[in-house]
CSV table of C-alpha atoms in Angstrom, one decimal:
chain,number,residue,atom,x,y,z
S,1,SER,CA,6.8,5.5,7.1
S,2,LEU,CA,5.9,7.7,10.0
S,3,ASP,CA,8.3,10.1,11.9
S,4,ILE,CA,7.9,13.0,14.2
S,5,VAL,CA,10.3,14.9,11.8
S,6,GLY,CA,9.0,15.5,8.3
S,7,ASN,CA,10.6,15.5,4.9
S,8,GLY,CA,13.0,18.3,4.4
S,9,GLU,CA,13.3,19.0,8.1
S,10,THR,CA,16.5,18.6,10.1
S,11,PRO,CA,16.4,16.1,13.0
S,12,HIS,CA,18.6,16.9,16.1
S,13,TYR,CA,21.3,14.6,14.8
S,14,GLY,CA,21.7,16.5,11.5
S,15,GLY,CA,21.0,15.8,7.9
S,16,THR,CA,17.7,16.2,6.1
S,17,MET,CA,14.8,13.8,6.5
S,18,ARG,CA,13.7,11.9,3.4
S,19,GLY,CA,11.2,9.1,2.9
S,20,VAL,CA,8.7,10.2,5.6
S,21,HIS,CA,5.2,9.5,4.4
S,22,ILE,CA,3.3,10.7,7.5
S,23,LYS,CA,4.5,13.2,10.0
S,24,ALA,CA,3.2,12.2,13.4
S,25,ASP,CA,4.1,11.3,16.9
S,26,ALA,CA,4.4,7.5,17.7
S,27,ASN,CA,3.1,8.3,21.2
S,28,ASP,CA,-0.4,9.1,19.7
S,29,LEU,CA,-1.6,7.2,16.6
S,30,SER,CA,-5.1,8.4,16.9
S,31,ILE,CA,-4.9,9.5,13.3
S,32,PHE,CA,-5.4,5.9,12.3
S,33,GLU,CA,-8.5,3.8,12.7
S,34,SER,CA,-8.6,0.8,14.9
S,35,ASP,CA,-7.8,-2.6,13.2
S,36,ALA,CA,-6.4,-0.7,10.1
S,37,PHE,CA,-3.1,-2.5,9.6
S,38,SER,CA,-1.9,-6.1,9.4
S,39,VAL,CA,1.7,-5.2,10.4
S,40,VAL,CA,3.3,-2.4,12.4
S,41,ILE,CA,7.1,-2.1,12.5
S,42,GLY,CA,9.0,0.0,15.0
S,43,ASN,CA,12.7,0.1,14.2
S,44,HIS,CA,14.6,1.8,17.1
S,45,ILE,CA,11.6,4.0,18.1
S,46,ILE,CA,10.2,2.5,21.3
S,47,GLU,CA,13.1,3.9,23.4
S,48,HIS,CA,11.9,7.4,22.4
S,49,ILE,CA,8.4,7.0,23.8
S,50,THR,CA,7.6,9.7,26.4
S,51,CYS,CA,8.2,9.1,30.0
S,52,ALA,CA,6.2,11.6,32.1
S,53,ALA,CA,8.2,10.8,35.2
S,54,LEU,CA,11.5,11.9,33.5
S,55,PRO,CA,12.1,15.6,34.1
S,56,PRO,CA,12.2,17.7,30.9
S,57,GLY,CA,15.7,18.6,29.9
S,58,ALA,CA,17.2,15.9,32.1
S,59,THR,CA,20.9,15.5,31.7
S,60,THR,CA,22.5,12.3,30.5
S,61,GLU,CA,23.6,11.6,34.0
S,62,GLU,CA,20.1,12.1,35.4
S,63,ARG,CA,18.7,9.8,32.7
S,64,MET,CA,21.2,7.1,33.5
S,65,ARG,CA,20.3,7.3,37.3
S,66,PHE,CA,16.6,7.3,36.5
S,67,ARG,CA,15.1,4.2,35.0
S,68,CYS,CA,11.6,5.0,33.6
S,69,PRO,CA,9.1,2.2,34.4
S,70,GLY,CA,7.8,0.3,31.4
S,71,ALA,CA,4.1,1.0,32.2
S,72,GLU,CA,3.9,4.1,30.0
S,73,VAL,CA,5.5,2.3,27.1
S,74,ALA,CA,3.1,-0.7,27.5
S,75,ASP,CA,0.2,1.8,27.5
S,76,VAL,CA,1.4,3.4,24.2
S,77,ILE,CA,1.9,0.0,22.6
S,78,ARG,CA,-1.6,-1.2,23.8
S,79,ASN,CA,-3.6,2.0,23.2
S,80,HIS,CA,-2.0,3.0,19.9
S,81,TRP,CA,0.3,0.4,18.2
S,82,LEU,CA,-1.8,-2.7,18.9
S,83,ARG,CA,-5.1,-0.8,18.6
S,84,ILE,CA,-4.4,-0.1,14.9
S,85,LEU,CA,-3.5,-3.7,14.2
S,86,ARG,CA,-6.2,-6.1,13.0
S,87,PRO,CA,-6.6,-9.3,15.1
S,88,GLY,CA,-3.9,-11.7,14.1
S,89,GLY,CA,-1.7,-8.7,13.0
S,90,ASP,CA,1.9,-8.5,13.9
S,91,LEU,CA,3.8,-5.8,15.7
S,92,CYS,CA,7.6,-6.1,15.1
S,93,LEU,CA,10.1,-4.1,17.2
S,94,ILE,CA,13.8,-3.7,17.0
S,95,THR,CA,15.1,-2.0,20.2
S,96,PRO,CA,18.6,-1.1,21.5
S,97,ASP,CA,19.9,-3.7,24.0
S,98,ASP,CA,21.4,-1.8,26.9
S,99,GLU,CA,23.0,-4.9,28.4
S,100,PRO,CA,26.3,-4.8,26.5
S,101,ALA,CA,26.7,-1.1,27.2
S,102,ARG,CA,26.1,-1.6,30.9
S,103,MET,CA,28.7,-4.4,31.0
S,104,VAL,CA,31.3,-1.8,30.1
S,105,GLY,CA,29.9,0.9,32.4
S,106,SER,CA,28.0,2.8,29.8
S,107,SER,CA,24.3,3.1,28.6
S,108,ALA,CA,22.3,3.5,25.5
S,109,PHE,CA,21.4,6.9,26.9
S,110,LEU,CA,24.9,8.1,26.2
S,111,TYR,CA,24.5,7.7,22.5
S,112,ASP,CA,21.2,9.6,22.0
S,113,PRO,CA,19.9,12.3,24.3
S,114,ASP,CA,16.4,11.6,22.9
S,115,HIS,CA,16.3,8.1,24.5
S,116,LYS,CA,13.8,8.0,27.3
S,117,HIS,CA,14.3,4.3,28.0
S,118,ALA,CA,17.2,1.9,28.0
S,119,TRP,CA,16.4,-1.7,28.6
S,120,THR,CA,18.1,-5.0,28.6
S,121,ALA,CA,16.0,-7.6,26.7
S,122,THR,CA,15.1,-9.2,30.1
S,123,GLU,CA,13.9,-5.8,31.5
S,124,PHE,CA,11.8,-5.1,28.4
S,125,HIS,CA,10.2,-8.5,28.6
S,126,ASP,CA,9.5,-8.2,32.3
S,127,HIS,CA,8.4,-4.5,32.5
S,128,VAL,CA,6.7,-4.0,29.1
S,129,LEU,CA,5.8,-7.2,27.3
S,130,GLN,CA,4.3,-8.9,30.4
S,131,ARG,CA,1.7,-6.1,30.6
S,132,LEU,CA,0.5,-6.9,27.1
S,133,MET,CA,0.0,-10.6,27.3
S,134,ASP,CA,-3.8,-10.3,27.6
S,135,ILE,CA,-4.0,-8.6,24.2
S,136,ALA,CA,-1.0,-10.1,22.3
S,137,GLU,CA,1.2,-13.1,22.3
S,138,ILE,CA,5.0,-13.2,21.8
S,139,VAL,CA,5.8,-14.8,18.4
S,140,GLU,CA,9.5,-14.1,18.5
S,141,PHE,CA,12.0,-12.7,21.1
S,142,ASP,CA,15.6,-12.6,20.1
S,143,THR,CA,18.7,-10.8,21.3
S,144,PHE,CA,20.6,-11.4,18.0
S,145,ARG,CA,23.7,-11.8,20.2
S,146,ASN,CA,25.1,-8.9,18.3
S,147,HIS,CA,25.6,-6.5,21.2
S,148,PHE,CA,23.4,-3.9,19.8
S,149,SER,CA,19.7,-4.8,19.6
S,150,PHE,CA,16.9,-7.2,20.4
S,151,ASN,CA,13.8,-7.9,18.4
S,152,VAL,CA,10.3,-8.7,19.4
S,153,ALA,CA,7.4,-9.8,17.3
S,154,LEU,CA,3.9,-9.7,18.9
S,155,ARG,CA,0.7,-11.0,17.4
S,156,LYS,CA,-2.5,-9.3,18.4
S,157,ARG,CA,-5.1,-11.7,19.8
């Protein structure tokens, strides 16, 4: 596993990290060679990808008003996550679904100040995935209907 917080360190939400094999930033996977893996899994990480347009230290209210465009996230997926996949390899993502929260006047941003993005499944499809169709195909796209997450499986061409 890879995390920006290493073993024995304390993440912002408390506790002590365990089970981290590689301490690194998911925004930059240049430590890995191209075509090195057959599978890459991102479980509730994509919403933490940097958004340069979002002011540092933005408040929850500012983050809720500002919707970061998906281009930067698509670039990270293309240039790092898909780059390290072998052709035919799968990228599997589980991402918070902001639609149920919005339906009650809230947002995924309220639950974690480290979230830079909050998408509905449709927004993620339209603003992120569509930018990747030249290099990957959608194998699965499911909202789970569980009011919490959606999942995406891409296969590198």
